[in-house]
Short mmCIF file of C-alpha atoms (C1' of nucleotides) in Angstrom, two decimals:
data_model
loop_
_atom_site.label_atom_id
_atom_site.label_comp_id
_atom_site.label_asym_id
_atom_site.label_seq_id
_atom_site.Cartn_x
_atom_site.Cartn_y
_atom_site.Cartn_z
CA MET A 1 -84.94 23.86 -46.68
CA ASP A 2 -84.14 20.37 -48.43
CA ALA A 3 -84.50 18.71 -45.01
CA LYS A 4 -87.93 20.19 -44.35
CA PHE A 5 -89.49 18.95 -47.60
CA LYS A 6 -87.66 15.56 -47.36
CA ALA A 7 -89.13 15.32 -43.68
CA ILE A 8 -92.77 15.81 -44.99
CA ASN A 9 -92.35 13.48 -47.93
CA ASP A 10 -92.81 10.35 -45.99
CA PRO A 11 -96.28 9.22 -44.77
CA THR A 12 -95.06 7.75 -41.48
CA ARG A 13 -93.42 11.12 -40.59
CA ARG A 14 -96.50 13.18 -41.53
CA GLU A 15 -98.67 10.85 -39.53
CA ILE A 16 -96.24 11.54 -36.51
CA LEU A 17 -96.68 15.19 -36.86
CA HIS A 18 -100.52 14.71 -36.77
CA PHE A 19 -100.27 12.70 -33.75
CA LEU A 20 -98.38 15.46 -32.16
CA VAL A 21 -101.10 18.15 -32.63
CA ASN A 22 -102.91 16.68 -29.75
CA GLY A 23 -99.84 17.30 -27.69
CA PRO A 24 -96.57 16.12 -26.69
CA GLN A 25 -95.59 12.29 -26.59
CA ASN A 26 -92.48 10.25 -25.87
CA ALA A 27 -90.74 8.14 -28.35
CA GLY A 28 -92.28 4.85 -27.05
CA GLN A 29 -95.77 6.28 -27.09
CA ILE A 30 -95.33 7.33 -30.69
CA ALA A 31 -93.76 4.09 -31.90
CA SER A 32 -96.63 2.16 -30.17
CA GLN A 33 -99.09 3.68 -32.79
CA PHE A 34 -97.33 2.26 -35.71
CA ASP A 35 -96.64 -1.30 -36.76
CA MET A 36 -93.11 -0.59 -37.34
CA SER A 37 -89.86 -1.17 -35.19
CA LYS A 38 -88.87 1.33 -32.70
CA PRO A 39 -85.45 2.15 -34.45
CA SER A 40 -87.38 2.98 -37.45
CA ILE A 41 -89.58 5.38 -35.67
CA SER A 42 -86.45 6.61 -33.85
CA HIS A 43 -84.97 7.38 -37.30
CA HIS A 44 -87.99 9.16 -38.52
CA LEU A 45 -88.05 11.27 -35.40
CA ASP A 46 -84.37 12.27 -36.07
CA LEU A 47 -85.25 13.41 -39.55
CA LEU A 48 -88.26 15.53 -38.27
CA LYS A 49 -85.95 16.99 -35.58
CA GLN A 50 -83.27 17.97 -38.01
CA ALA A 51 -85.82 19.56 -40.13
CA LYS A 52 -87.08 21.61 -37.08
CA LEU A 53 -90.52 20.10 -37.42
CA ILE A 54 -90.30 18.77 -33.98
CA GLN A 55 -88.41 19.37 -30.76
CA ALA A 56 -86.99 16.86 -28.25
CA ASP A 57 -87.15 17.31 -24.65
CA LYS A 58 -85.40 14.79 -22.35
CA LYS A 59 -87.25 13.82 -19.30
CA GLY A 60 -85.20 11.48 -17.35
CA GLN A 61 -85.24 8.05 -19.13
CA PHE A 62 -87.86 9.21 -21.60
CA ILE A 63 -87.55 11.78 -24.54
CA GLU A 64 -90.63 13.85 -25.35
CA TYR A 65 -91.31 15.07 -28.63
CA LYS A 66 -93.58 18.04 -29.62
CA LEU A 67 -94.19 20.06 -32.83
CA ASP A 68 -91.67 22.86 -33.55
CA LYS A 69 -93.09 26.07 -35.14
CA THR A 70 -89.62 26.95 -36.52
CA GLY A 71 -89.82 24.41 -39.43
CA PHE A 72 -93.43 24.81 -40.23
CA GLU A 73 -92.99 28.74 -40.60
CA VAL A 74 -90.24 27.96 -43.15
CA ILE A 75 -92.34 25.79 -45.43
CA HIS A 76 -95.42 28.22 -44.90
CA ALA A 77 -93.21 30.98 -46.17
CA TRP A 78 -92.01 29.01 -49.16
CA PHE A 79 -95.72 28.30 -49.95
CA LYS A 80 -96.67 31.83 -49.66
CA THR A 81 -94.37 32.69 -52.70
CA PHE A 82 -97.00 31.17 -54.90
CA SER A 83 -99.82 33.41 -53.58
CA THR A 84 -99.24 36.17 -56.27
CA TYR A 85 -100.14 33.41 -58.83
CA PHE A 86 -103.41 32.27 -57.01
CA GLU A 87 -105.12 33.12 -53.73
CA PHE A 88 -106.03 30.19 -51.52
CA PRO A 89 -109.28 29.83 -50.06
CA LYS A 90 -109.63 31.93 -46.80
CA PRO A 91 -112.00 31.61 -43.87
CA LYS A 92 -114.79 33.93 -44.39
CA ILE A 93 -115.13 36.82 -41.78
CA ARG A 94 -118.14 38.98 -41.04
CA ILE A 95 -117.97 42.41 -39.66
CA GLU A 96 -121.22 43.91 -38.00
CA ILE A 97 -121.34 47.42 -37.31
CA MET B 1 -101.24 13.16 -51.66
CA ASP B 2 -98.11 11.28 -51.72
CA ALA B 3 -97.42 12.38 -55.26
CA LYS B 4 -97.53 16.14 -54.32
CA PHE B 5 -95.21 15.79 -51.36
CA LYS B 6 -92.87 13.82 -53.53
CA ALA B 7 -93.03 16.28 -56.23
CA ILE B 8 -92.13 19.25 -54.10
CA ASN B 9 -89.40 17.26 -52.52
CA ASP B 10 -86.84 17.81 -55.30
CA PRO B 11 -85.12 21.27 -55.56
CA THR B 12 -85.10 21.09 -59.47
CA ARG B 13 -88.93 20.61 -59.44
CA ARG B 14 -89.45 23.34 -56.81
CA GLU B 15 -87.47 25.68 -58.98
CA ILE B 16 -89.48 24.82 -62.06
CA LEU B 17 -92.59 25.77 -60.04
CA HIS B 18 -91.09 29.12 -59.10
CA PHE B 19 -90.23 29.91 -62.86
CA LEU B 20 -93.61 29.42 -63.77
CA VAL B 21 -94.86 31.87 -61.24
CA ASN B 22 -93.95 34.49 -63.93
CA GLY B 23 -96.19 32.82 -66.44
CA PRO B 24 -96.45 29.97 -68.77
CA GLN B 25 -93.33 28.29 -70.52
CA ASN B 26 -92.87 25.58 -72.79
CA ALA B 27 -90.68 22.56 -72.06
CA GLY B 28 -87.66 23.89 -73.95
CA GLN B 29 -87.73 27.31 -72.26
CA ILE B 30 -87.96 25.56 -69.00
CA ALA B 31 -85.07 23.00 -69.71
CA SER B 32 -82.76 25.81 -70.93
CA GLN B 33 -82.74 27.30 -67.54
CA PHE B 34 -80.99 24.26 -66.12
CA ASP B 35 -77.76 22.59 -66.48
CA MET B 36 -79.46 19.21 -67.06
CA SER B 37 -80.61 17.13 -70.16
CA LYS B 38 -84.11 17.64 -71.66
CA PRO B 39 -85.02 14.21 -70.86
CA SER B 40 -84.41 14.68 -67.18
CA ILE B 41 -86.49 17.95 -67.29
CA SER B 42 -89.24 16.18 -69.03
CA HIS B 43 -89.39 13.62 -66.42
CA HIS B 44 -89.58 16.31 -63.60
CA LEU B 45 -92.30 17.85 -65.51
CA ASP B 46 -94.20 14.70 -65.72
CA LEU B 47 -93.98 14.13 -61.85
CA LEU B 48 -95.32 17.64 -61.35
CA LYS B 49 -98.04 17.10 -63.72
CA GLN B 50 -99.26 13.82 -62.18
CA ALA B 51 -99.19 15.83 -58.75
CA LYS B 52 -101.49 18.40 -60.50
CA LEU B 53 -99.14 21.07 -59.53
CA ILE B 54 -98.88 21.99 -63.16
CA GLN B 55 -100.83 21.70 -66.21
CA ALA B 56 -99.72 20.87 -70.00
CA ASP B 57 -101.22 22.68 -72.85
CA LYS B 58 -100.01 21.41 -76.39
CA LYS B 59 -99.71 24.18 -78.62
CA GLY B 60 -98.66 22.60 -81.92
CA GLN B 61 -95.15 21.43 -81.74
CA PHE B 62 -94.68 22.93 -78.17
CA ILE B 63 -96.02 22.00 -74.82
CA GLU B 64 -96.83 24.90 -72.64
CA TYR B 65 -96.69 24.33 -68.99
CA LYS B 66 -98.38 26.42 -66.38
CA LEU B 67 -99.11 26.16 -62.48
CA ASP B 68 -102.09 24.20 -61.58
CA LYS B 69 -104.07 25.57 -58.57
CA THR B 70 -105.52 21.95 -57.74
CA GLY B 71 -102.46 20.46 -56.12
CA PHE B 72 -101.45 23.66 -54.41
CA GLU B 73 -104.96 23.82 -52.77
CA VAL B 74 -104.46 20.18 -51.40
CA ILE B 75 -101.07 20.74 -49.96
CA HIS B 76 -102.43 23.81 -48.43
CA ALA B 77 -105.24 22.25 -46.73
CA TRP B 78 -102.79 19.63 -45.23
CA PHE B 79 -100.89 22.42 -43.92
CA LYS B 80 -103.82 24.19 -42.26
CA THR B 81 -104.63 21.13 -40.20
CA PHE B 82 -101.83 22.33 -37.88
CA SER B 83 -103.02 25.65 -37.42
CA THR B 84 -104.91 24.68 -34.26
CA TYR B 85 -101.41 24.15 -32.87
CA PHE B 86 -99.81 27.41 -33.82
CA GLU B 87 -101.01 30.31 -35.90
CA PHE B 88 -98.80 31.52 -38.68
CA PRO B 89 -98.06 35.16 -39.24
CA LYS B 90 -101.02 36.71 -41.12
CA PRO B 91 -100.83 40.04 -43.14
CA LYS B 92 -102.10 42.78 -41.00
CA ILE B 93 -105.35 44.55 -41.84
CA ARG B 94 -106.82 47.87 -40.63
CA ILE B 95 -110.52 48.58 -40.77
CA GLU B 96 -111.25 52.42 -40.50
CA ILE B 97 -114.93 53.05 -39.66
"C1'" DT C 1 -74.34 -2.45 -7.83
"C1'" DA C 2 -77.13 -5.35 -10.91
"C1'" DG C 3 -80.76 -5.78 -13.72
"C1'" DA C 4 -84.39 -3.88 -16.34
"C1'" DT C 5 -86.46 -0.26 -19.37
"C1'" DA C 6 -86.38 3.73 -23.01
"C1'" DA C 7 -84.31 5.20 -26.78
"C1'" DT C 8 -80.60 5.34 -30.11
"C1'" DT C 9 -76.72 3.98 -33.23
"C1'" DA C 10 -74.82 0.59 -36.36
"C1'" DA C 11 -74.76 -2.34 -40.23
"C1'" DG C 12 -77.05 -4.49 -44.13
"C1'" DC C 13 -80.55 -5.10 -47.85
"C1'" DG C 14 -84.19 -4.41 -51.41
"C1'" DA C 15 -86.79 -0.59 -53.64
"C1'" DA C 16 -87.31 3.99 -55.23
"C1'" DT C 17 -84.99 8.03 -57.09
"C1'" DG C 18 -82.56 11.23 -60.26
"C1'" DT C 19 -79.55 11.11 -63.84
"C1'" DC C 20 -77.59 10.06 -68.40
"C1'" DT C 21 -77.61 8.54 -73.58
"C1'" DA C 22 -80.16 6.51 -77.23
"C1'" DA C 23 -84.36 5.84 -79.61
"C1'" DA C 24 -89.21 6.99 -80.81
"C1'" DT C 25 -92.94 10.32 -81.62
"C1'" DT C 26 -95.14 14.37 -83.24
"C1'" DA C 27 -95.34 18.76 -85.72
"C1'" DA C 28 -93.37 22.21 -88.53
"C1'" DA C 29 -90.62 23.66 -92.52
"C1'" DA C 30 -88.00 23.13 -96.83
"C1'" DT D 1 -92.21 14.15 -99.16
"C1'" DT D 2 -87.94 14.68 -96.76
"C1'" DT D 3 -85.73 16.91 -93.22
"C1'" DT D 4 -85.35 19.32 -89.02
"C1'" DA D 5 -86.95 20.53 -84.45
"C1'" DA D 6 -89.58 19.73 -79.78
"C1'" DT D 7 -90.43 16.76 -76.66
"C1'" DT D 8 -91.02 12.32 -74.56
"C1'" DT D 9 -90.29 7.02 -73.80
"C1'" DA D 10 -86.95 3.50 -72.77
"C1'" DG D 11 -83.10 1.44 -70.70
"C1'" DA D 12 -79.28 1.40 -67.69
"C1'" DC D 13 -76.66 2.82 -63.65
"C1'" DA D 14 -75.18 5.14 -59.08
"C1'" DT D 15 -77.31 7.15 -55.14
"C1'" DT D 16 -80.60 7.55 -51.54
"C1'" DC D 17 -84.49 5.79 -48.72
"C1'" DG D 18 -86.83 3.15 -45.42
"C1'" DC D 19 -86.98 -0.92 -42.99
"C1'" DT D 20 -85.09 -4.75 -40.21
"C1'" DT D 21 -82.10 -6.92 -36.48
"C1'" DA D 22 -78.31 -6.62 -33.29
"C1'" DA D 23 -75.47 -3.81 -30.49
"C1'" DT D 24 -74.92 0.25 -27.53
"C1'" DT D 25 -76.03 4.10 -24.24
"C1'" DA D 26 -78.43 6.11 -20.55
"C1'" DT D 27 -81.60 6.02 -16.79
"C1'" DC D 28 -84.32 4.16 -13.18
"C1'" DT D 29 -85.23 0.72 -9.52
"C1'" DA D 30 -84.71 -3.27 -6.44
#
DNA sequence: TAGATAATTAAGCGAATGTCTAAATTAAAA
DNA sequence: TTTTAATTTAGACATTCGCTTAATTATCTA
């Protein structure tokens, strides 16, 4: 639990998560999008992995990262504990009969 | 944005938020539920307030705190940017005609 | 097998975080 | 008005965090 909130606390890590919405990327591709050393990005990836917000798949010499539903669901569940206090805006639906 | 993620990163602050789901409480009442000094709790309340996750209402000598929808909606919106990648479990609805 | 490439691990350092005690502020009560 | 109570502000200190460079591990290729 702590690891997940810690993971999303950092802006670089949140940006990594957003990049991965467009599909899996390997560590080098991710790092190339930041003005930051590769070891730093590697460390960020490690924290995201520990939080189960991303998954790592080793593909030969490369390591491919993608979003992991597991961690997101846990955060989402925490968030929903506040829905008794106030409802969040929902997408409108329309039913025609 | 950063302030909100920072605010929910700390376990004490998350616990404060949960206490306030049951209704407003003043600073002393909140502090009494933690094995921690009042100034520390006061500081946590300040960070939650800056993040617009809680609101403060001065009532005479007391200060009453309650949840603030503003901040929660911003976090919720961030979270929803990942819904294109995977859907989160939704409550089932049933329509009878 | 030797060399090059992808990525992580290790070590170190300044900045930010969370906690405490002591002091200050504000409002109620005697 | 003096005292008490509720709360915050200030200052100090240990821990954690995010970053860097250097070293290590693992894999591919010539």
